[in-house]
Short mmCIF file of C-alpha atoms in Angstrom, two decimals:
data_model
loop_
_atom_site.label_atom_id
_atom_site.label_comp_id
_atom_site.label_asym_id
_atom_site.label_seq_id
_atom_site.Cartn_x
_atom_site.Cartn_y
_atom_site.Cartn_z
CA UNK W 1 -2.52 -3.47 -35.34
CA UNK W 2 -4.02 -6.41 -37.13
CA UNK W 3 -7.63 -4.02 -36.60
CA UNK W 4 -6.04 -0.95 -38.31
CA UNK W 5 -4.54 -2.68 -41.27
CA UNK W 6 -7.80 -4.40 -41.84
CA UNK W 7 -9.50 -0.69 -41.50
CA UNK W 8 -7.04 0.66 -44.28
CA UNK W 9 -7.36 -1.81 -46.95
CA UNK W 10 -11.40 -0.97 -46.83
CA UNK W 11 -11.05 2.53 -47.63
CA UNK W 12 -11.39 2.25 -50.72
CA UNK W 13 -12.99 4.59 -53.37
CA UNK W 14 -15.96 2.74 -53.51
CA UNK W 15 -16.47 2.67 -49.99
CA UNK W 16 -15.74 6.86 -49.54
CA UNK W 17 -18.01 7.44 -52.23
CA UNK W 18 -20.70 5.36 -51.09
CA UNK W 19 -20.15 6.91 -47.93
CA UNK W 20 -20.50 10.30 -48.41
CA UNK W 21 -23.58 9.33 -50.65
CA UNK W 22 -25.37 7.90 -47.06
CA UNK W 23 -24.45 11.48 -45.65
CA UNK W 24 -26.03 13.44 -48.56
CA UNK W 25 -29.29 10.84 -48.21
CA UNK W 26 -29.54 10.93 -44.31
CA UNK W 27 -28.96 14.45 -44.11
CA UNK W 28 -32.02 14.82 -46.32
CA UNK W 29 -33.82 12.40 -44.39
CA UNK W 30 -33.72 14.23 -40.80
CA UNK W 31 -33.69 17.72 -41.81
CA UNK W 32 -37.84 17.81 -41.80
CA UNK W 33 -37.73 16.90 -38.59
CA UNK W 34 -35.26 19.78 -37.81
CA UNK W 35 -36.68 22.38 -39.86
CA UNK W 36 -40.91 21.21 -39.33
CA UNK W 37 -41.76 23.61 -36.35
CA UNK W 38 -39.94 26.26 -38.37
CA UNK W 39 -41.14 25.53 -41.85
CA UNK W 40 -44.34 25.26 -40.64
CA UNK W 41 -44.89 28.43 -38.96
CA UNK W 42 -43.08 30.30 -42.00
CA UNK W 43 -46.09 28.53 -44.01
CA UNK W 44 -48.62 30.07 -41.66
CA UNK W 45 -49.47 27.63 -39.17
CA UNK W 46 -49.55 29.00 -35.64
CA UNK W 47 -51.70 26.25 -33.33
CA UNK W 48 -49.29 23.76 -32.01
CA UNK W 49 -52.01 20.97 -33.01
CA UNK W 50 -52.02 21.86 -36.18
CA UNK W 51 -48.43 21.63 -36.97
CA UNK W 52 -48.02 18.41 -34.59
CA UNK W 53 -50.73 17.01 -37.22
CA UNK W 54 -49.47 18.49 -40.49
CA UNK W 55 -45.97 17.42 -39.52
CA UNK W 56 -46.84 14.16 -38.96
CA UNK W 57 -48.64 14.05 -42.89
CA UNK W 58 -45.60 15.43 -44.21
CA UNK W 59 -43.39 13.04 -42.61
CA UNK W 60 -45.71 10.11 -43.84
CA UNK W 61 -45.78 11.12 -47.41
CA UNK W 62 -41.82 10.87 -46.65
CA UNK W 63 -41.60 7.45 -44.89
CA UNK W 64 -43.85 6.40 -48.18
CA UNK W 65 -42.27 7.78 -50.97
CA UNK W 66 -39.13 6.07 -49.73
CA UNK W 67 -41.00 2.75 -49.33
CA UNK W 68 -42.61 2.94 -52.94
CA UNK W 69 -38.54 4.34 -54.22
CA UNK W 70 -37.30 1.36 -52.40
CA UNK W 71 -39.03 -1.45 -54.70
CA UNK W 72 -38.65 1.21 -58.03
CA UNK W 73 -34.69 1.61 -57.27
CA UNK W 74 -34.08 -2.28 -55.66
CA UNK W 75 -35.71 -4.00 -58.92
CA UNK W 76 -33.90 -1.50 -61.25
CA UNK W 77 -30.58 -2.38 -58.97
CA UNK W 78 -30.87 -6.11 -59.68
CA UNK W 79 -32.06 -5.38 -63.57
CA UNK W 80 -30.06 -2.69 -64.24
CA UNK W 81 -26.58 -2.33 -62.13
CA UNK W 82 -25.67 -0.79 -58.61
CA UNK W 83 -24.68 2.14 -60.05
CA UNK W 84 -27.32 3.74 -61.87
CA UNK W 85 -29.51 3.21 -59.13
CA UNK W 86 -26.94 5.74 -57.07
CA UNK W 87 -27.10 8.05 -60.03
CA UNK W 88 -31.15 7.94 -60.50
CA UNK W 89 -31.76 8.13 -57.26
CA UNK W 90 -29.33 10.88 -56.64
CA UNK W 91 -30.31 13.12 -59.37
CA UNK W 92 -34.23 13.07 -58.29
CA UNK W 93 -33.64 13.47 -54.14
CA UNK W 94 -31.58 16.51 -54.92
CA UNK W 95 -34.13 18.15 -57.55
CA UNK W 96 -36.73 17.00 -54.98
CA UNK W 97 -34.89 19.20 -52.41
CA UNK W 98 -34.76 22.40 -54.13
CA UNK W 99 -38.01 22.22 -55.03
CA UNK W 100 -38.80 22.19 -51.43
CA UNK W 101 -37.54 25.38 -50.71
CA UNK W 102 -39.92 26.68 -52.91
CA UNK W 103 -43.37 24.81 -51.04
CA UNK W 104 -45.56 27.65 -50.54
CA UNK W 105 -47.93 25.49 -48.88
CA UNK W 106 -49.00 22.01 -46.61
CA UNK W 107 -49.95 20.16 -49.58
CA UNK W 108 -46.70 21.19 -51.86
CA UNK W 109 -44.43 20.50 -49.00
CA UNK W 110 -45.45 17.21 -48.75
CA UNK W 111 -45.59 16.72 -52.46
CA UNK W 112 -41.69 17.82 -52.43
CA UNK W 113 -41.07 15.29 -49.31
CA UNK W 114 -42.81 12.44 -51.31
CA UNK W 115 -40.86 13.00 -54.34
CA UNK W 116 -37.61 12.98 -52.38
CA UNK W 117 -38.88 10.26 -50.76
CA UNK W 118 -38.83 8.11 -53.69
CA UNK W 119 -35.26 9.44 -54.93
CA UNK W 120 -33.95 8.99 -51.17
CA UNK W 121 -35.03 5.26 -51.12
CA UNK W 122 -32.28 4.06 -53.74
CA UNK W 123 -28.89 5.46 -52.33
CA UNK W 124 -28.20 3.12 -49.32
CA UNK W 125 -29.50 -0.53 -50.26
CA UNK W 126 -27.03 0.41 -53.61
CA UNK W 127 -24.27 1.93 -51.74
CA UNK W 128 -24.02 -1.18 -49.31
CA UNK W 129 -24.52 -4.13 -51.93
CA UNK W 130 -21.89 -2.45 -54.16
CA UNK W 131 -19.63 -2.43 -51.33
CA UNK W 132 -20.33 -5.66 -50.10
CA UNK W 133 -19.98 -7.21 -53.24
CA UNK W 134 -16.39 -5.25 -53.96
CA UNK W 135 -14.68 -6.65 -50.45
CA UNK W 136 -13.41 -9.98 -49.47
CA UNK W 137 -15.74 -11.29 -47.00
CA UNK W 138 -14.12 -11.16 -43.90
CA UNK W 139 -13.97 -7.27 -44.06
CA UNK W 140 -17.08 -6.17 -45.73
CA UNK W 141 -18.67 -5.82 -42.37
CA UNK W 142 -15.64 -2.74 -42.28
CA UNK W 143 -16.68 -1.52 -45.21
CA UNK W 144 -20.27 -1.04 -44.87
CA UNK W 145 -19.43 0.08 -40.95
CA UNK W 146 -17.32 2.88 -43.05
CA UNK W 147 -20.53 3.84 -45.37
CA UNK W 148 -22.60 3.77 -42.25
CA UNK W 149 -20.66 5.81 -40.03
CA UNK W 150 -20.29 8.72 -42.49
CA UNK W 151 -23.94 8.53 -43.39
CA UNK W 152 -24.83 9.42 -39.64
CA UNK W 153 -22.98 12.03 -39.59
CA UNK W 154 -24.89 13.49 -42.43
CA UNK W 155 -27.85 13.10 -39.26
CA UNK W 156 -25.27 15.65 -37.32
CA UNK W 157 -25.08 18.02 -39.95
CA UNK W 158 -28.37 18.24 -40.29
CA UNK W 159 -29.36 18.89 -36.92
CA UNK W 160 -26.45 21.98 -37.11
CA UNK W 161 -27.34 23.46 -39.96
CA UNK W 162 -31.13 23.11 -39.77
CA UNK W 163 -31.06 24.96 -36.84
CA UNK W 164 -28.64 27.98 -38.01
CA UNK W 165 -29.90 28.37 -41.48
CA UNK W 166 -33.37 29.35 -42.72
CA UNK W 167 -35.21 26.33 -43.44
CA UNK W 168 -35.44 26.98 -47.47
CA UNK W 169 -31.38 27.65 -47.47
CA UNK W 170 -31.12 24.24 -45.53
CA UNK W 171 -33.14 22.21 -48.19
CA UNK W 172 -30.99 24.23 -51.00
CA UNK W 173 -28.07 23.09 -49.54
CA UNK W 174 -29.11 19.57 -49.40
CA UNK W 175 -30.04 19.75 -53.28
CA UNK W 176 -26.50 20.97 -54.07
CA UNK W 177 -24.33 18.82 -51.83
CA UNK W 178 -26.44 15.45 -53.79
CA UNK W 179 -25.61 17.21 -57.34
CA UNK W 180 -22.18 17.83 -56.01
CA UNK W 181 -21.47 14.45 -54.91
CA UNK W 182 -22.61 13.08 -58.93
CA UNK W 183 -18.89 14.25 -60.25
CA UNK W 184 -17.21 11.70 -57.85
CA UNK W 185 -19.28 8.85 -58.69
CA UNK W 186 -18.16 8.78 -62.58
CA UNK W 187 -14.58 7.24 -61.24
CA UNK W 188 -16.59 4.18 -59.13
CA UNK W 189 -16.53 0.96 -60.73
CA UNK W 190 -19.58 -1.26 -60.77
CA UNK W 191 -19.85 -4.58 -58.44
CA UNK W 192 -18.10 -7.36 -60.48
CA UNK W 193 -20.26 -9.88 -59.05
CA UNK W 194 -22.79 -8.17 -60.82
CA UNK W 195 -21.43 -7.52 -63.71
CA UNK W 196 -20.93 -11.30 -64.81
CA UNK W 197 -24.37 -12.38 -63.69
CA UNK W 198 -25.67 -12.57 -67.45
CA UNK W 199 -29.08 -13.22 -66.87
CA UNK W 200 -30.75 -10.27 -65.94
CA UNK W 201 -34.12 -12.21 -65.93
CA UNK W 202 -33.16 -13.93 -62.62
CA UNK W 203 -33.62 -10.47 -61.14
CA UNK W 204 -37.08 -11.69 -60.09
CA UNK W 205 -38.02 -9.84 -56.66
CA UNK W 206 -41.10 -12.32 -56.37
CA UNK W 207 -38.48 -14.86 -55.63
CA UNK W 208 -38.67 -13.11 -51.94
CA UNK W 209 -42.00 -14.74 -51.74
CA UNK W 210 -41.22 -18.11 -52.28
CA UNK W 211 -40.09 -21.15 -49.50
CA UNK W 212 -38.80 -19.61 -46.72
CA UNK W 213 -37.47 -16.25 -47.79
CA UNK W 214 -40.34 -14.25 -47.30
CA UNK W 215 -39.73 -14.84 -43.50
CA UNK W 216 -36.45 -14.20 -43.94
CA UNK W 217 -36.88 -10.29 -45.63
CA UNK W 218 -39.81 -9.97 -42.95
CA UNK W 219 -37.57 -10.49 -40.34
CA UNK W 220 -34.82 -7.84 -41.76
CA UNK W 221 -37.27 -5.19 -41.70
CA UNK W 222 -38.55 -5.67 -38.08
CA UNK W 223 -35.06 -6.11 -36.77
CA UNK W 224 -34.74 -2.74 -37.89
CA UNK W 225 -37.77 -0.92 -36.96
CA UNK W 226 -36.72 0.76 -33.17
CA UNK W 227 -34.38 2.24 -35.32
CA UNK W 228 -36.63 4.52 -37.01
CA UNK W 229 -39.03 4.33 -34.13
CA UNK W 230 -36.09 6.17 -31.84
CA UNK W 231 -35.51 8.97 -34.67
CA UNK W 232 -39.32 9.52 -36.12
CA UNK W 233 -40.94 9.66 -32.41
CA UNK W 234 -38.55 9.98 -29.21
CA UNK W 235 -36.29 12.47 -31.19
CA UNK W 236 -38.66 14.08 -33.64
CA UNK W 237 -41.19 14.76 -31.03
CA UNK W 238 -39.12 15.05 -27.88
CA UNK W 239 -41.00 18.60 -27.11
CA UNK W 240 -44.30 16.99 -27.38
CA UNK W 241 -43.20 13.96 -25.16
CA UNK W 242 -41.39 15.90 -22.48
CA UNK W 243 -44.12 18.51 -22.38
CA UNK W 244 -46.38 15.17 -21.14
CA UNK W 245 -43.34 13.62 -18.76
CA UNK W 246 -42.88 16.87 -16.93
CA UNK W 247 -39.49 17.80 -17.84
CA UNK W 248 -37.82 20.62 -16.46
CA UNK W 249 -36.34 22.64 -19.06
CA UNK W 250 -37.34 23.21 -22.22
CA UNK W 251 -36.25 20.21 -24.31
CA UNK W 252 -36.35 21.13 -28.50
CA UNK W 253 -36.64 18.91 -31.18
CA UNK W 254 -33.31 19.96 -33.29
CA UNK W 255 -30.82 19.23 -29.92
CA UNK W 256 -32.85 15.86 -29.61
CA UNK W 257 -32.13 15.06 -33.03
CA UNK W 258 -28.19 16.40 -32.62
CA UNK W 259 -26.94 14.45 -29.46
CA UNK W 260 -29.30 11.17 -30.92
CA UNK W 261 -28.00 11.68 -34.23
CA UNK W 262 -23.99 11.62 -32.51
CA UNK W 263 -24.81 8.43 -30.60
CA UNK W 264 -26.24 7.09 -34.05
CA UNK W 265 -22.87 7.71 -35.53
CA UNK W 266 -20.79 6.30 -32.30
CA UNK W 267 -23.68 3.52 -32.22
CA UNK W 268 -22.87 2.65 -36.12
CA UNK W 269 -19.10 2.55 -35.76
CA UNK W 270 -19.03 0.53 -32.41
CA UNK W 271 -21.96 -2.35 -33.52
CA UNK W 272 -20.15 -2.81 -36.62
CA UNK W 273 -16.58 -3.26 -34.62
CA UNK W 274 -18.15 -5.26 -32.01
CA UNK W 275 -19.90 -7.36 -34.67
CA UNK W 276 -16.63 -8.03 -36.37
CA UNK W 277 -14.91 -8.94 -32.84
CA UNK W 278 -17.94 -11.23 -32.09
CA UNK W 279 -17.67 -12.51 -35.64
CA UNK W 280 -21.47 -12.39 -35.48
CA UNK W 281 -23.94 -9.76 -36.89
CA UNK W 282 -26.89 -10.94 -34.37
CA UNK W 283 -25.59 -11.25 -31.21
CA UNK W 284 -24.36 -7.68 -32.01
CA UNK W 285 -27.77 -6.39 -32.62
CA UNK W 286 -29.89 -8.74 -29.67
CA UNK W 287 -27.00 -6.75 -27.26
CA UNK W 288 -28.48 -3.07 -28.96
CA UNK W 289 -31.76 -4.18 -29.08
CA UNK W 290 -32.07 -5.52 -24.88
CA UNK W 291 -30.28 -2.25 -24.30
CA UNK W 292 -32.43 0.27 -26.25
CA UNK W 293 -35.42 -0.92 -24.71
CA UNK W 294 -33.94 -0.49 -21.25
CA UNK W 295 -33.02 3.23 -21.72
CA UNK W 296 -36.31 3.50 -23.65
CA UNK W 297 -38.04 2.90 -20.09
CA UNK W 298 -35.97 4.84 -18.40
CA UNK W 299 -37.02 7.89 -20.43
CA UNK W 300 -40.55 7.27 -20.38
CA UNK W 301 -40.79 6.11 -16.91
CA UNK W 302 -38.44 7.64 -14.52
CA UNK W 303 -39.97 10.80 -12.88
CA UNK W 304 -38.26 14.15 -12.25
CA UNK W 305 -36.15 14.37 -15.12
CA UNK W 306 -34.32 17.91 -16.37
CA UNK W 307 -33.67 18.54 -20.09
CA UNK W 308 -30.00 17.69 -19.66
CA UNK W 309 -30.92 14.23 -18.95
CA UNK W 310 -33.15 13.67 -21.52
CA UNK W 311 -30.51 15.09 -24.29
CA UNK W 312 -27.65 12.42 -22.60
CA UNK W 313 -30.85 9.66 -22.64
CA UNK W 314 -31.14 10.61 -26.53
CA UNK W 315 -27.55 10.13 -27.12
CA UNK W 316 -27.06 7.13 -25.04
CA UNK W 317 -30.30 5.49 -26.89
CA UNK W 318 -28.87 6.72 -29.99
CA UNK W 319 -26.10 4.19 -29.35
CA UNK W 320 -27.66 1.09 -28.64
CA UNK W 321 -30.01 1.46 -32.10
CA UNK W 322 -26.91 2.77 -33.95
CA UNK W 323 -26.71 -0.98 -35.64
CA UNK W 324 -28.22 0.23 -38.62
CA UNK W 325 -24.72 -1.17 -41.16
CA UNK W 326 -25.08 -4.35 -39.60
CA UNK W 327 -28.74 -4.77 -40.06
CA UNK W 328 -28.41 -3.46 -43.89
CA UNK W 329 -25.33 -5.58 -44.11
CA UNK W 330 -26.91 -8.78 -42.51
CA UNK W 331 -29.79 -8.27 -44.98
CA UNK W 332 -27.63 -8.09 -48.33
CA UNK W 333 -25.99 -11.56 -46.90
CA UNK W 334 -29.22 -13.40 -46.54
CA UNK W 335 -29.68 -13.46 -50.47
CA UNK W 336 -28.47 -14.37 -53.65
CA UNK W 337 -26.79 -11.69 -55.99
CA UNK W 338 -29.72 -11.93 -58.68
CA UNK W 339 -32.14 -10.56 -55.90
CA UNK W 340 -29.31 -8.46 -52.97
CA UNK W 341 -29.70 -5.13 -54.33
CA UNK W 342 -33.53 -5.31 -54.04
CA UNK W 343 -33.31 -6.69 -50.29
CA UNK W 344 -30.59 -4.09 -49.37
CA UNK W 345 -32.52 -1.72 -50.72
CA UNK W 346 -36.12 -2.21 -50.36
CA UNK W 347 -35.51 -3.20 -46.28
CA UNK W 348 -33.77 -0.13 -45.10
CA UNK W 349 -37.17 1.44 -46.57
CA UNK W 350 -39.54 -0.42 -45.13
CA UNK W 351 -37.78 0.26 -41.96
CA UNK W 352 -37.64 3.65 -42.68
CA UNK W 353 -41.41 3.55 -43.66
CA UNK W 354 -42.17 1.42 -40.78
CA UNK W 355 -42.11 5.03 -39.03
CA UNK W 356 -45.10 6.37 -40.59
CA UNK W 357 -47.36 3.23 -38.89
CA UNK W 358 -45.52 3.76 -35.46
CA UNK W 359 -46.63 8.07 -35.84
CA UNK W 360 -49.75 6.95 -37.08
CA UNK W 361 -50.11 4.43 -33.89
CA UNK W 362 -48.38 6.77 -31.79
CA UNK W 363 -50.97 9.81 -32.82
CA UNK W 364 -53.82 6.77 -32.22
CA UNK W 365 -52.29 6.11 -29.06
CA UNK W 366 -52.47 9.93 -27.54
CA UNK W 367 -55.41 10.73 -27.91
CA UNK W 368 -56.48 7.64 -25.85
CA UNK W 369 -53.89 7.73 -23.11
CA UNK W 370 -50.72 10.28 -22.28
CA UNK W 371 -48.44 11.38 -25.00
CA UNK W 372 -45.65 9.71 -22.96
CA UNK W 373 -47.72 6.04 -22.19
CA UNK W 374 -48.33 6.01 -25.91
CA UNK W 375 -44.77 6.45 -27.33
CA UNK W 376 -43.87 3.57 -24.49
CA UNK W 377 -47.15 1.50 -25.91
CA UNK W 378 -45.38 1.91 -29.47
CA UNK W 379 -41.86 1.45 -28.52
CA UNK W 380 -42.62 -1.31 -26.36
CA UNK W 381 -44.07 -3.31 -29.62
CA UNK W 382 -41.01 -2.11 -31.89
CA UNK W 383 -38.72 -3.54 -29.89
CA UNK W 384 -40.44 -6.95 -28.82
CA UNK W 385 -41.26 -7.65 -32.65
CA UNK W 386 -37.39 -6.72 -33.42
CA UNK W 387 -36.11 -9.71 -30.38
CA UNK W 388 -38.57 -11.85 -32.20
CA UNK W 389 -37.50 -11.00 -35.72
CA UNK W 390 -33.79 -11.50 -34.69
CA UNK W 391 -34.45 -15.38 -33.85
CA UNK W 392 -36.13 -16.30 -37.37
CA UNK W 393 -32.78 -15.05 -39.93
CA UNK W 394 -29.43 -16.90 -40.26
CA UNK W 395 -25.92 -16.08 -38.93
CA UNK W 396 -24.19 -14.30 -41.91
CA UNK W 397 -21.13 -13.48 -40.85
CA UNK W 398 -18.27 -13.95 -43.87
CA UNK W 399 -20.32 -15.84 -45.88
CA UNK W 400 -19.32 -16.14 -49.52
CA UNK W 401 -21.47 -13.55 -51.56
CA UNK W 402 -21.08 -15.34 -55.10
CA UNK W 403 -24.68 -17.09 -55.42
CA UNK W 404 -28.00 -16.87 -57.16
CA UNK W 405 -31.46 -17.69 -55.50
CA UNK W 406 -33.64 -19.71 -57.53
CA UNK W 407 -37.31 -20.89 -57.79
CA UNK W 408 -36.28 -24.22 -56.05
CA UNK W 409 -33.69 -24.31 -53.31
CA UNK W 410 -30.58 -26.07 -55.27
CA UNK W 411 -28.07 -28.51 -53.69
CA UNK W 412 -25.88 -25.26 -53.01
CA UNK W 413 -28.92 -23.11 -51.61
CA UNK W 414 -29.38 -26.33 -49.09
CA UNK W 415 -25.68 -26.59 -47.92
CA UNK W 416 -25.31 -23.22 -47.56
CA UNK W 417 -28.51 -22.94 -45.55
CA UNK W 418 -27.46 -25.67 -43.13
CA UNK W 419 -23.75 -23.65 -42.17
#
């Protein structure tokens, strides 16, 4: 009972807003891997090379769009206010996306993907530091759970509608659902820790370089890195891999995506209520993480499988790297308000463009070895640097919110540090 009254008190119109932001941004996110074999071939590719390769540049200039919109929109976030990151970033991601139904070729497909790359990079890092800012502490980790959870299921409807619409329609209905979403965003109030913080000169992102906060936001971003590794290579390229493993049945990349995308969005809701029960955000993600990499193997390595199994392997893998609010949410806690919005938002987009250097790797990898043994080679990595990572960053669970990070670690900084 306690649970549910907790759960209602966080719905609040911040936290819906926010939330159906994430679904707009993530449904953007995966529907190039939905719509690539059929996008491609529309553009007049026919070799299955050729749109392997040209896939994988148009997903990189993707992955680093969104890590150059993650520093643009973060900095701006700490300088200028949660909210008109959410409505910048919003407005250019949506343009972005009807522009892309117009690519008539490789090179302006993957200018379009870059451009929404950038625009995509600023919704979630503002959408969870508002929110985290606007709860009491002990239920924040609800709230952002809330924003995450609806955001995956953006992942859903992507992988349904990608696959039923033609691939221009599906980007033109990703443009209007953003511009749609701007009207309910003019009723949400900015973050009030932010708004008395009068000093907007302490927004000073090199402050992440300094003592021993650079470890810190290093840390964040390879915690979260099998996340995108799962999505951007077992699920995006599940025909290519199961072509190389021997699968019988034809496995496609869109149903990959779809039952991932639903453990994702079980995943989300489950690490963020088992992180609240724990009353710890890391032993919450070290259980997702030791899982993952089990089922990981079992996909790569266990012979004879059918295409059934490898769509319930997807889903079930899509749960144990479903920690993605916790990870964002841990990350926003490890720093000061004068510097939060550019963690929460520039590490969800390093993450995210961690995922061009594991395709990159990963297309390395395969031409040296199988397609399968290289996607283990990667994964293997991802998730050993992620158990690593998780040792080096502090416990944050309901810790108070209301500081500043300075040049020199104040008598505050130090007591708070040594909780």
């Amino acid at each position: 009972m306690k649970f549910l009254r907790d759960l209602r008190s966080v719905l609040t119109l911040t936290v819906l807003v926010a939330g159906l932001g994430y679904f707009v941004d993530l449904f953007d996110i995966t529907l190039f891997g939905v719509v690539r074999v059929a996008s491609l071939k529309d553009l007049g590719l026919t070799d299955s090379g050729e749109i392997l390769a040209k896939g994988l540049l148009i997903y990189n200039c993707q992955m680093i769009g969104m890590m150059i919109g993650g520093m643009l929109w973060g900095v701006l976030g700490d300088k200028r206010g949660r909210l008109s990151v959410m409505f910048g970033s919003i407005l250019l991601y949506s343009f972005a996306n009807i522009a892309n139904s117009f690519a008539w070729d490789v090179t302006s497909y993957a200018v379009c993907r870059f451009l929404g790359g950038v625009g995509l990079a600023g919704e979630l890092g503002a959408a969870i530091t508002l929110v985290a800012e606007s709860l009491p502490k002990d239920k924040r980790g609800l709230g952002t759970t809330i924003v995450a959870t609806l955001g995956m299921l953006g992942i859903v409807a992507a992988a349904l509608i990608g696959q039923h619409l033609k691939w221009k329609t599906a980007y033109l209905t990703g443009g209007a659902m953003g511009l749609a979403l701007l009207f309910a965003r003019f009723k949400v109030s900015e973050s009030e820790l932010f708004a008395k913080k009068t000093d907007a000169s302490s927004a000073n992102p090199f402050l992440l370089l300094q003592g021993g906060r650079f470890l810190k936001y290093i840390s964040c971003i390879l915690i979260g890195v099998p996340i995108y590794f799962t999505t951007g290579i077992l699920f995006t390229f599940a025909p290519e891999l199961t072509k190389g493993l021997n699968v019988q049945g034809e496995v496609t990349a869109g149903n990959a995506i779809l039952y991932g995308s639903i453990g994702l969005t079980i995943g989300d809701l489950l690490a963020g209520v088992f992180s609240q029960w724990l009353k710890s955000r890391k032993r919450a993600v070290g259980l997702n993480l030791t899982l993952g990499f089990g089922l990981m193997l079992v996909y790569g390595l266990v012979p004879g499988l059918t295409n059934t199994v490898v769509y319930v392997l997807s889903f079930l893998i899509g749960i144990t790297v479903g920690y993605w609010a916790v990870l964002v949410t841990m990350a926003a806690e490890q720093f000061g308000t004068n510097i939060r919005a550019t963690v929460a938002t520039t590490v969800p987009n390093f993450v995210r463009g961690s995922a061009a250097l594991a395709a990159s790797g990963f297309a390395a990898l395969k031409g040296q070895m199988p397609v399968a043994t290289a996607a283990l080679t990667v994964g293997t990595l991802c998730f050993g640097l992620a158990l690593l990572a998780l040792t080096r960053i502090e416990e944050t669970f309901s810790r108070d919110l209301d500081y500043e990070e300075t040049s020199k670690a104040s008598v505050k900084d130090a007591a708070r540090l040594a909780e």
